[in-house]
Amino acid sequence: MQKRTPKKASKVDYRLLYKRKIVDFLESLKDKEYTVWQMNESMKKLFSMGEQVVQVCLAKLRENDEVLAPVVCYALEFADNYDVVAPLMDILIMPDISDKVKARILTVLSHYGVDAGELPLNMIMKDFDRVASESLTEMLEDIDKDYFLILYILDDMEEFPPDMKLSYVKDIGDLKDERAVKLLEIIASMDDIPLAQEAIKALGKIKSGKSLFALSRLANLINDDCTRRIVEKEIQRLKFSGVQMEIPPSPVKLANPVKIIVSSIDGLGSRALWIAWKNPLKTRKLTSMNLLLNADTGIKDCWGVPQISTREFNSSIKDLSKTTLIAECNMEYAITLIRDALHLNQEKGIEIPYQFFFWKHLLEQNYNLKPKVYKPSFEKYDMEEILNNQEHFKKTFDLFNYRLFDDWFIAEPRVYDYADENRSRKGYIIKKMTQQRAEKLFSKFTQELIEPQIHVIKRMMELSADFLDRAGQKELAKVALSALLHMNIRPLYYHPFIQRMIIESIRVALNNMKNGFDMRVNPDAFE
């Protein structure tokens, strides 16, 4: 007698119920406008519905629903599950799936590292050229409705292989559509020279006064001689075609920022700079530019949030404040930090994140973003008195007790060798070392791991003193200035701050090894 049969049927019923809930939820998201934050929150809710979500999404793609496909593909990207690649490749070659849905699938595969350029697209799609052209035309229509969509286009483009980037920009130019001028002008201003040159040539194909105006502006902004000659050539081409310059209205204008947040410098030399404005296209929404600036390499990352509520933005600030010290600042200081970072990018030949050029295009309507080194002013302080004050100098050892400096340790595999060499059964206790052994450790560690990057540590300390001063922490700023002013002492390991940096670096390494993490074995775990 099979007593458990009803229970089995019950389980099947529940699975169908969960599947129905997932499908209904997906359907509720289609044909609606959401901010990225709202969409991501919806995805969290979706994936809380159980393990069937990915399988349901794949099943819906097989149904060839062109309206639902954007939502489903967003979910499959959000899943961050490489197991979706194989089934997506299977769906991609199904003959009854429309080219439009297949184009969506290609964007998901690109997210997982599949190079679409390596696929036989002319065999996979019925009319790849038509789909590509329609896709680009739709993209330009969308940009016309919402200028901030360019942020996502730049984000996607940055992930393309170099050849695909060039082909993509060339295809946009081949449309000869005036609506492409806004996007192409931004790409043409980038420091990715081959891509910028391709965008300039694309602008030259668009026989429009707006395109001529964009090229004329670029002629005054571009520093590379070869690129400038291409600009001049395309300007002449349009003029010979009888094109008259037309000054277009600005697609959007940013008012004064509603809030600017800057963080302290972390142990890697990085700091956050967030600027929020009222969204010029959406009422009751903010738009924000979020930068990660590095004291040695300049603008390290840039991501924008086109639509975010004040509540959401304040919530993000609260989350940031849990990981680092933050302060509000004015736009003058923010621009100063951006120009300083741009100088580093330029000086060291480090490419700037693509998204930044979108914001640069808008900011230059009101601000000068020409690269310039920032030298903080400490005129209010008696620098000679700080230099000679031994109490301040001794206190530099204790800077690590403050949150601003507590992660200023050296994080390199070599530190773990030092940790191994100097640990005992009870761990690592510097006070129990003989003076000779401690001095030998400090000397060798400093020479190998600190002196090669002392210029970066100095700059980090200078910017930290500036941050403390602006935050009103004058006494702590004096100690930071004392640490900075004594960075030239010889031997450098006599500096209390440097001694503490060595101690903390080895202590952190020992603690990590105790918990099963070793940079020599698994460096990726520390990224």
Short mmCIF file of N, CA and C in Angstrom, two decimals, residues 200-357:
data_model
loop_
_atom_site.label_atom_id
_atom_site.label_comp_id
_atom_site.label_asym_id
_atom_site.label_seq_id
_atom_site.Cartn_x
_atom_site.Cartn_y
_atom_site.Cartn_z
N ILE A 200 36.01 59.65 -34.55
CA ILE A 200 36.17 60.91 -35.32
C ILE A 200 35.83 60.66 -36.79
N LYS A 201 36.31 59.54 -37.33
CA LYS A 201 35.99 59.19 -38.73
C LYS A 201 34.50 58.95 -38.89
N ALA A 202 33.88 58.35 -37.87
CA ALA A 202 32.44 58.11 -37.91
C ALA A 202 31.67 59.44 -37.93
N LEU A 203 32.13 60.41 -37.14
CA LEU A 203 31.51 61.74 -37.14
C LEU A 203 31.60 62.38 -38.52
N GLY A 204 32.72 62.15 -39.21
CA GLY A 204 32.91 62.71 -40.54
C GLY A 204 31.96 62.14 -41.58
N LYS A 205 31.37 60.98 -41.31
CA LYS A 205 30.41 60.37 -42.24
C LYS A 205 29.02 60.98 -42.11
N ILE A 206 28.77 61.67 -41.00
CA ILE A 206 27.43 62.22 -40.74
C ILE A 206 27.39 63.66 -41.24
N LYS A 207 26.74 63.87 -42.35
CA LYS A 207 26.70 65.20 -42.97
C LYS A 207 25.67 66.07 -42.25
N SER A 208 26.10 66.56 -41.12
CA SER A 208 25.21 67.34 -40.25
C SER A 208 25.99 68.48 -39.63
N GLY A 209 25.31 69.61 -39.45
CA GLY A 209 25.96 70.75 -38.79
C GLY A 209 26.35 70.44 -37.36
N LYS A 210 25.58 69.52 -36.73
CA LYS A 210 25.89 69.13 -35.35
C LYS A 210 27.18 68.31 -35.30
N SER A 211 27.38 67.49 -36.30
CA SER A 211 28.60 66.70 -36.38
C SER A 211 29.81 67.62 -36.60
N LEU A 212 29.64 68.62 -37.46
CA LEU A 212 30.72 69.58 -37.71
C LEU A 212 31.06 70.36 -36.44
N PHE A 213 30.04 70.73 -35.68
CA PHE A 213 30.27 71.44 -34.42
C PHE A 213 31.03 70.56 -33.42
N ALA A 214 30.64 69.29 -33.35
CA ALA A 214 31.31 68.36 -32.44
C ALA A 214 32.78 68.21 -32.81
N LEU A 215 33.07 68.08 -34.10
CA LEU A 215 34.47 67.97 -34.55
C LEU A 215 35.26 69.24 -34.25
N SER A 216 34.62 70.38 -34.39
CA SER A 216 35.30 71.66 -34.11
C SER A 216 35.65 71.76 -32.63
N ARG A 217 34.76 71.29 -31.77
CA ARG A 217 35.07 71.29 -30.34
C ARG A 217 36.21 70.34 -30.03
N LEU A 218 36.20 69.19 -30.66
CA LEU A 218 37.25 68.20 -30.42
C LEU A 218 38.61 68.72 -30.85
N ALA A 219 38.63 69.52 -31.91
CA ALA A 219 39.90 70.07 -32.40
C ALA A 219 40.60 70.90 -31.34
N ASN A 220 39.81 71.51 -30.44
CA ASN A 220 40.38 72.35 -29.37
C ASN A 220 40.71 71.58 -28.10
N LEU A 221 40.25 70.31 -28.03
CA LEU A 221 40.43 69.54 -26.80
C LEU A 221 41.51 68.46 -26.91
N ILE A 222 41.73 67.96 -28.12
CA ILE A 222 42.60 66.80 -28.31
C ILE A 222 44.07 67.21 -28.31
N ASN A 223 44.87 66.46 -27.56
CA ASN A 223 46.30 66.77 -27.45
C ASN A 223 47.16 65.97 -28.43
N ASP A 224 46.71 64.77 -28.78
CA ASP A 224 47.49 63.91 -29.67
C ASP A 224 47.52 64.49 -31.09
N ASP A 225 48.73 64.73 -31.62
CA ASP A 225 48.88 65.40 -32.92
C ASP A 225 48.24 64.61 -34.06
N CYS A 226 48.46 63.30 -34.07
CA CYS A 226 47.92 62.46 -35.14
C CYS A 226 46.39 62.50 -35.13
N THR A 227 45.82 62.41 -33.93
CA THR A 227 44.35 62.44 -33.80
C THR A 227 43.80 63.79 -34.22
N ARG A 228 44.51 64.86 -33.87
CA ARG A 228 44.04 66.19 -34.24
C ARG A 228 44.04 66.36 -35.77
N ARG A 229 45.02 65.78 -36.44
CA ARG A 229 45.06 65.87 -37.91
C ARG A 229 43.86 65.15 -38.53
N ILE A 230 43.46 64.03 -37.91
CA ILE A 230 42.27 63.32 -38.41
C ILE A 230 41.03 64.18 -38.22
N VAL A 231 40.95 64.86 -37.08
CA VAL A 231 39.81 65.76 -36.83
C VAL A 231 39.76 66.85 -37.91
N GLU A 232 40.90 67.47 -38.17
CA GLU A 232 40.95 68.56 -39.17
C GLU A 232 40.56 68.05 -40.56
N LYS A 233 40.97 66.83 -40.88
CA LYS A 233 40.64 66.23 -42.18
C LYS A 233 39.13 66.03 -42.30
N GLU A 234 38.49 65.51 -41.22
CA GLU A 234 37.05 65.27 -41.25
C GLU A 234 36.26 66.58 -41.28
N ILE A 235 36.80 67.61 -40.62
CA ILE A 235 36.16 68.94 -40.67
C ILE A 235 36.14 69.45 -42.11
N GLN A 236 37.29 69.33 -42.78
CA GLN A 236 37.37 69.78 -44.17
C GLN A 236 36.43 68.98 -45.07
N ARG A 237 36.34 67.67 -44.81
CA ARG A 237 35.46 66.82 -45.62
C ARG A 237 34.01 67.31 -45.54
N LEU A 238 33.56 67.63 -44.31
CA LEU A 238 32.18 68.10 -44.14
C LEU A 238 31.98 69.47 -44.77
N LYS A 239 32.95 70.34 -44.61
CA LYS A 239 32.83 71.69 -45.19
C LYS A 239 32.77 71.64 -46.72
N PHE A 240 33.60 70.76 -47.32
CA PHE A 240 33.59 70.62 -48.78
C PHE A 240 32.27 70.05 -49.27
N SER A 241 31.56 69.35 -48.38
CA SER A 241 30.25 68.78 -48.74
C SER A 241 29.13 69.81 -48.57
N GLY A 242 29.50 71.02 -48.16
CA GLY A 242 28.52 72.09 -48.01
C GLY A 242 27.83 72.12 -46.66
N VAL A 243 28.34 71.39 -45.69
CA VAL A 243 27.72 71.36 -44.36
C VAL A 243 28.02 72.66 -43.63
N GLN A 244 27.00 73.26 -43.05
CA GLN A 244 27.13 74.48 -42.25
C GLN A 244 27.05 74.13 -40.77
N MET A 245 27.91 74.73 -39.97
CA MET A 245 27.94 74.41 -38.54
C MET A 245 26.63 74.78 -37.86
N GLU A 246 26.18 73.87 -37.00
CA GLU A 246 24.95 74.08 -36.22
C GLU A 246 25.25 73.79 -34.75
N ILE A 247 24.99 74.75 -33.90
CA ILE A 247 25.24 74.56 -32.47
C ILE A 247 24.01 73.91 -31.84
N PRO A 248 24.13 72.66 -31.41
CA PRO A 248 22.96 71.97 -30.84
C PRO A 248 22.74 72.37 -29.39
N PRO A 249 21.51 72.26 -28.90
CA PRO A 249 21.29 72.48 -27.46
C PRO A 249 21.94 71.35 -26.68
N SER A 250 22.34 71.66 -25.46
CA SER A 250 22.93 70.62 -24.62
C SER A 250 21.87 69.56 -24.31
N PRO A 251 22.22 68.27 -24.46
CA PRO A 251 21.22 67.22 -24.19
C PRO A 251 20.69 67.26 -22.77
N VAL A 252 21.58 67.54 -21.81
CA VAL A 252 21.16 67.75 -20.42
C VAL A 252 22.08 68.78 -19.78
N LYS A 253 21.56 69.46 -18.79
CA LYS A 253 22.37 70.41 -18.01
C LYS A 253 22.25 70.05 -16.54
N LEU A 254 23.37 69.90 -15.90
CA LEU A 254 23.37 69.58 -14.48
C LEU A 254 23.37 70.86 -13.66
N ALA A 255 22.47 70.95 -12.72
CA ALA A 255 22.44 72.10 -11.81
C ALA A 255 23.54 71.91 -10.76
N ASN A 256 23.56 72.77 -9.75
CA ASN A 256 24.54 72.59 -8.69
C ASN A 256 24.29 71.27 -7.96
N PRO A 257 25.35 70.59 -7.55
CA PRO A 257 25.17 69.31 -6.85
C PRO A 257 24.34 69.47 -5.58
N VAL A 258 23.57 68.43 -5.26
CA VAL A 258 22.80 68.45 -4.01
C VAL A 258 23.63 67.88 -2.86
N LYS A 259 24.59 67.02 -3.18
CA LYS A 259 25.46 66.46 -2.13
C LYS A 259 26.74 65.93 -2.75
N ILE A 260 27.87 66.17 -2.06
CA ILE A 260 29.17 65.65 -2.49
C ILE A 260 29.82 64.98 -1.29
N ILE A 261 30.23 63.73 -1.48
CA ILE A 261 30.84 62.95 -0.41
C ILE A 261 32.25 62.54 -0.82
N VAL A 262 33.20 62.76 0.06
CA VAL A 262 34.58 62.30 -0.18
C VAL A 262 35.00 61.44 1.01
N SER A 263 35.72 60.37 0.73
CA SER A 263 36.17 59.50 1.82
C SER A 263 37.63 59.75 2.14
N SER A 264 38.08 59.16 3.22
CA SER A 264 39.50 59.22 3.57
C SER A 264 40.28 58.29 2.64
N ILE A 265 41.60 58.33 2.72
CA ILE A 265 42.46 57.48 1.90
C ILE A 265 42.61 56.12 2.58
N ASP A 266 42.35 55.05 1.83
CA ASP A 266 42.52 53.72 2.43
C ASP A 266 43.96 53.23 2.27
N GLY A 267 44.22 52.02 2.76
CA GLY A 267 45.58 51.50 2.75
C GLY A 267 46.15 51.23 1.38
N LEU A 268 45.29 51.21 0.36
CA LEU A 268 45.75 51.03 -1.02
C LEU A 268 45.93 52.37 -1.73
N GLY A 269 45.69 53.46 -0.99
CA GLY A 269 45.85 54.79 -1.59
C GLY A 269 44.62 55.27 -2.33
N SER A 270 43.47 54.62 -2.12
CA SER A 270 42.26 54.98 -2.86
C SER A 270 41.25 55.68 -1.96
N ARG A 271 40.42 56.48 -2.60
CA ARG A 271 39.34 57.17 -1.90
C ARG A 271 38.13 57.29 -2.82
N ALA A 272 36.96 57.37 -2.22
CA ALA A 272 35.72 57.53 -3.00
C ALA A 272 35.37 59.01 -3.10
N LEU A 273 34.81 59.39 -4.24
CA LEU A 273 34.27 60.73 -4.43
C LEU A 273 32.93 60.57 -5.14
N TRP A 274 31.86 60.89 -4.43
CA TRP A 274 30.50 60.75 -4.96
C TRP A 274 29.87 62.13 -5.10
N ILE A 275 29.30 62.39 -6.27
CA ILE A 275 28.62 63.66 -6.52
C ILE A 275 27.21 63.37 -7.02
N ALA A 276 26.21 63.97 -6.37
CA ALA A 276 24.81 63.75 -6.76
C ALA A 276 24.16 65.06 -7.18
N TRP A 277 23.42 64.99 -8.28
CA TRP A 277 22.65 66.13 -8.78
C TRP A 277 21.17 65.74 -8.88
N LYS A 278 20.31 66.72 -8.98
CA LYS A 278 18.93 66.43 -9.35
C LYS A 278 18.93 65.92 -10.78
N ASN A 279 18.24 64.82 -11.02
CA ASN A 279 18.18 64.29 -12.38
C ASN A 279 17.42 65.27 -13.26
N PRO A 280 18.07 65.77 -14.34
CA PRO A 280 17.43 66.78 -15.18
C PRO A 280 16.30 66.22 -16.05
N LEU A 281 16.17 64.89 -16.11
CA LEU A 281 15.16 64.28 -16.98
C LEU A 281 14.02 63.63 -16.20
N LYS A 282 14.27 63.31 -14.92
CA LYS A 282 13.26 62.62 -14.11
C LYS A 282 13.00 63.39 -12.82
N THR A 283 11.76 63.74 -12.59
CA THR A 283 11.42 64.46 -11.36
C THR A 283 11.57 63.54 -10.15
N ARG A 284 11.93 64.13 -9.03
CA ARG A 284 12.07 63.44 -7.76
C ARG A 284 13.14 62.33 -7.80
N LYS A 285 14.09 62.45 -8.73
CA LYS A 285 15.18 61.50 -8.80
C LYS A 285 16.52 62.24 -8.80
N LEU A 286 17.52 61.57 -8.30
CA LEU A 286 18.88 62.08 -8.37
C LEU A 286 19.65 61.30 -9.43
N THR A 287 20.76 61.87 -9.87
CA THR A 287 21.71 61.14 -10.69
C THR A 287 23.08 61.34 -10.06
N SER A 288 23.88 60.31 -10.01
CA SER A 288 25.15 60.44 -9.30
C SER A 288 26.32 59.88 -10.10
N MET A 289 27.47 60.54 -9.94
CA MET A 289 28.74 60.05 -10.47
C MET A 289 29.59 59.60 -9.29
N ASN A 290 30.05 58.37 -9.35
CA ASN A 290 30.84 57.80 -8.26
C ASN A 290 32.24 57.47 -8.78
N LEU A 291 33.24 58.07 -8.17
CA LEU A 291 34.62 57.88 -8.61
C LEU A 291 35.43 57.18 -7.54
N LEU A 292 36.40 56.37 -7.99
CA LEU A 292 37.42 55.82 -7.10
C LEU A 292 38.74 56.42 -7.56
N LEU A 293 39.30 57.29 -6.72
CA LEU A 293 40.55 57.99 -7.06
C LEU A 293 41.70 57.38 -6.28
N ASN A 294 42.82 57.20 -6.97
CA ASN A 294 43.99 56.61 -6.31
C ASN A 294 45.13 57.61 -6.27
N ALA A 295 45.83 57.64 -5.14
CA ALA A 295 46.90 58.62 -4.93
C ALA A 295 48.09 58.40 -5.85
N ASP A 296 48.16 57.22 -6.48
CA ASP A 296 49.30 56.92 -7.35
C ASP A 296 48.93 56.73 -8.81
N THR A 297 47.68 56.31 -9.07
CA THR A 297 47.32 55.98 -10.44
C THR A 297 46.18 56.82 -11.02
N GLY A 298 45.60 57.71 -10.24
CA GLY A 298 44.55 58.59 -10.75
C GLY A 298 43.16 57.99 -10.67
N ILE A 299 42.34 58.25 -11.69
CA ILE A 299 40.96 57.74 -11.69
C ILE A 299 41.02 56.25 -11.96
N LYS A 300 40.65 55.48 -10.95
CA LYS A 300 40.75 54.02 -11.03
C LYS A 300 39.44 53.38 -11.48
N ASP A 301 38.33 54.00 -11.10
CA ASP A 301 37.02 53.46 -11.48
C ASP A 301 36.01 54.59 -11.52
N CYS A 302 34.98 54.40 -12.31
CA CYS A 302 33.90 55.38 -12.40
C CYS A 302 32.61 54.64 -12.74
N TRP A 303 31.60 54.87 -11.95
CA TRP A 303 30.30 54.29 -12.27
C TRP A 303 29.22 55.31 -11.93
N GLY A 304 28.27 55.41 -12.83
CA GLY A 304 27.20 56.38 -12.63
C GLY A 304 25.89 55.69 -12.33
N VAL A 305 25.04 56.39 -11.62
CA VAL A 305 23.69 55.90 -11.35
C VAL A 305 22.74 56.96 -11.90
N PRO A 306 22.16 56.71 -13.08
CA PRO A 306 21.33 57.74 -13.72
C PRO A 306 20.10 58.13 -12.92
N GLN A 307 19.44 57.14 -12.30
CA GLN A 307 18.23 57.42 -11.53
C GLN A 307 18.33 56.76 -10.16
N ILE A 308 18.25 57.57 -9.15
CA ILE A 308 18.27 57.04 -7.78
C ILE A 308 17.50 58.01 -6.89
N SER A 309 16.75 57.48 -5.98
CA SER A 309 15.99 58.35 -5.08
C SER A 309 16.92 58.89 -4.00
N THR A 310 16.49 59.96 -3.37
CA THR A 310 17.28 60.53 -2.27
C THR A 310 17.47 59.50 -1.16
N ARG A 311 16.43 58.74 -0.90
CA ARG A 311 16.52 57.71 0.14
C ARG A 311 17.57 56.66 -0.21
N GLU A 312 17.55 56.22 -1.47
CA GLU A 312 18.52 55.21 -1.93
C GLU A 312 19.95 55.74 -1.87
N PHE A 313 20.11 57.00 -2.27
CA PHE A 313 21.46 57.58 -2.26
C PHE A 313 21.98 57.71 -0.83
N ASN A 314 21.11 58.19 0.07
CA ASN A 314 21.51 58.32 1.47
C ASN A 314 21.81 56.96 2.10
N SER A 315 21.08 55.95 1.67
CA SER A 315 21.34 54.59 2.15
C SER A 315 22.72 54.11 1.69
N SER A 316 23.07 54.44 0.44
CA SER A 316 24.39 54.08 -0.08
C SER A 316 25.50 54.78 0.68
N ILE A 317 25.26 56.05 1.03
CA ILE A 317 26.24 56.80 1.82
C ILE A 317 26.43 56.15 3.19
N LYS A 318 25.32 55.75 3.78
CA LYS A 318 25.38 55.09 5.09
C LYS A 318 26.21 53.81 5.01
N ASP A 319 26.00 53.04 3.93
CA ASP A 319 26.78 51.81 3.75
C ASP A 319 28.26 52.12 3.57
N LEU A 320 28.56 53.19 2.81
CA LEU A 320 29.95 53.58 2.60
C LEU A 320 30.61 53.98 3.92
N SER A 321 29.86 54.67 4.77
CA SER A 321 30.42 55.16 6.03
C SER A 321 30.75 54.02 6.99
N LYS A 322 30.20 52.83 6.73
CA LYS A 322 30.52 51.67 7.57
C LYS A 322 31.90 51.10 7.25
N THR A 323 32.41 51.44 6.06
CA THR A 323 33.69 50.88 5.64
C THR A 323 34.83 51.90 5.64
N THR A 324 34.50 53.18 5.70
CA THR A 324 35.54 54.22 5.65
C THR A 324 35.02 55.51 6.26
N LEU A 325 35.91 56.43 6.58
CA LEU A 325 35.50 57.75 7.06
C LEU A 325 35.07 58.59 5.87
N ILE A 326 34.00 59.34 6.02
CA ILE A 326 33.52 60.19 4.93
C ILE A 326 33.25 61.60 5.45
N ALA A 327 33.24 62.54 4.52
CA ALA A 327 32.92 63.93 4.85
C ALA A 327 32.27 64.58 3.64
N GLU A 328 31.46 65.59 3.88
CA GLU A 328 30.92 66.36 2.76
C GLU A 328 31.94 67.42 2.35
N CYS A 329 31.93 67.76 1.07
CA CYS A 329 32.84 68.81 0.59
C CYS A 329 32.13 69.63 -0.47
N ASN A 330 32.77 70.71 -0.93
CA ASN A 330 32.16 71.54 -1.96
C ASN A 330 32.65 71.12 -3.35
N MET A 331 32.04 71.68 -4.39
CA MET A 331 32.37 71.28 -5.75
C MET A 331 33.77 71.73 -6.14
N GLU A 332 34.21 72.84 -5.59
CA GLU A 332 35.56 73.33 -5.91
C GLU A 332 36.61 72.30 -5.50
N TYR A 333 36.45 71.73 -4.31
CA TYR A 333 37.40 70.71 -3.83
C TYR A 333 37.28 69.43 -4.65
N ALA A 334 36.04 69.06 -4.99
CA ALA A 334 35.83 67.85 -5.80
C ALA A 334 36.52 67.97 -7.16
N ILE A 335 36.36 69.13 -7.80
CA ILE A 335 37.00 69.35 -9.10
C ILE A 335 38.52 69.33 -8.96
N THR A 336 39.02 69.90 -7.86
CA THR A 336 40.47 69.88 -7.61
C THR A 336 40.99 68.45 -7.53
N LEU A 337 40.27 67.58 -6.84
CA LEU A 337 40.69 66.18 -6.72
C LEU A 337 40.61 65.46 -8.06
N ILE A 338 39.58 65.77 -8.85
CA ILE A 338 39.45 65.13 -10.16
C ILE A 338 40.59 65.56 -11.08
N ARG A 339 40.92 66.85 -11.08
CA ARG A 339 42.01 67.34 -11.94
C ARG A 339 43.35 66.72 -11.53
N ASP A 340 43.54 66.58 -10.22
CA ASP A 340 44.77 65.95 -9.73
C ASP A 340 44.85 64.49 -10.20
N ALA A 341 43.73 63.79 -10.12
CA ALA A 341 43.69 62.39 -10.56
C ALA A 341 43.93 62.29 -12.06
N LEU A 342 43.34 63.20 -12.83
CA LEU A 342 43.54 63.20 -14.28
C LEU A 342 45.00 63.43 -14.64
N HIS A 343 45.67 64.26 -13.85
CA HIS A 343 47.11 64.49 -14.07
C HIS A 343 47.89 63.18 -13.92
N LEU A 344 47.54 62.39 -12.91
CA LEU A 344 48.23 61.11 -12.69
C LEU A 344 47.97 60.14 -13.85
N ASN A 345 46.70 60.06 -14.29
CA ASN A 345 46.38 59.20 -15.43
C ASN A 345 47.21 59.59 -16.65
N GLN A 346 47.27 60.89 -16.88
CA GLN A 346 47.99 61.40 -18.05
C GLN A 346 49.50 61.16 -17.93
N GLU A 347 50.04 61.47 -16.76
CA GLU A 347 51.49 61.36 -16.53
C GLU A 347 51.96 59.91 -16.64
N LYS A 348 51.16 58.98 -16.15
CA LYS A 348 51.58 57.57 -16.11
C LYS A 348 51.00 56.74 -17.24
N GLY A 349 50.25 57.37 -18.13
CA GLY A 349 49.70 56.65 -19.28
C GLY A 349 48.69 55.59 -18.89
N ILE A 350 47.94 55.84 -17.81
CA ILE A 350 46.93 54.88 -17.35
C ILE A 350 45.56 55.29 -17.91
N GLU A 351 44.93 54.37 -18.65
CA GLU A 351 43.66 54.69 -19.28
C GLU A 351 42.57 54.97 -18.24
N ILE A 352 41.75 55.93 -18.59
CA ILE A 352 40.65 56.36 -17.71
C ILE A 352 39.42 55.51 -18.03
N PRO A 353 38.65 55.09 -17.02
CA PRO A 353 37.41 54.33 -17.30
C PRO A 353 36.50 55.06 -18.28
N TYR A 354 35.92 54.32 -19.20
CA TYR A 354 35.12 54.93 -20.26
C TYR A 354 33.99 55.80 -19.73
N GLN A 355 33.33 55.35 -18.67
CA GLN A 355 32.17 56.10 -18.16
C GLN A 355 32.54 57.53 -17.78
N PHE A 356 33.77 57.73 -17.34
CA PHE A 356 34.14 59.07 -16.88
C PHE A 356 33.98 60.10 -17.99
N PHE A 357 34.21 59.71 -19.24
CA PHE A 357 34.16 60.69 -20.33
C PHE A 357 32.74 61.20 -20.57
#
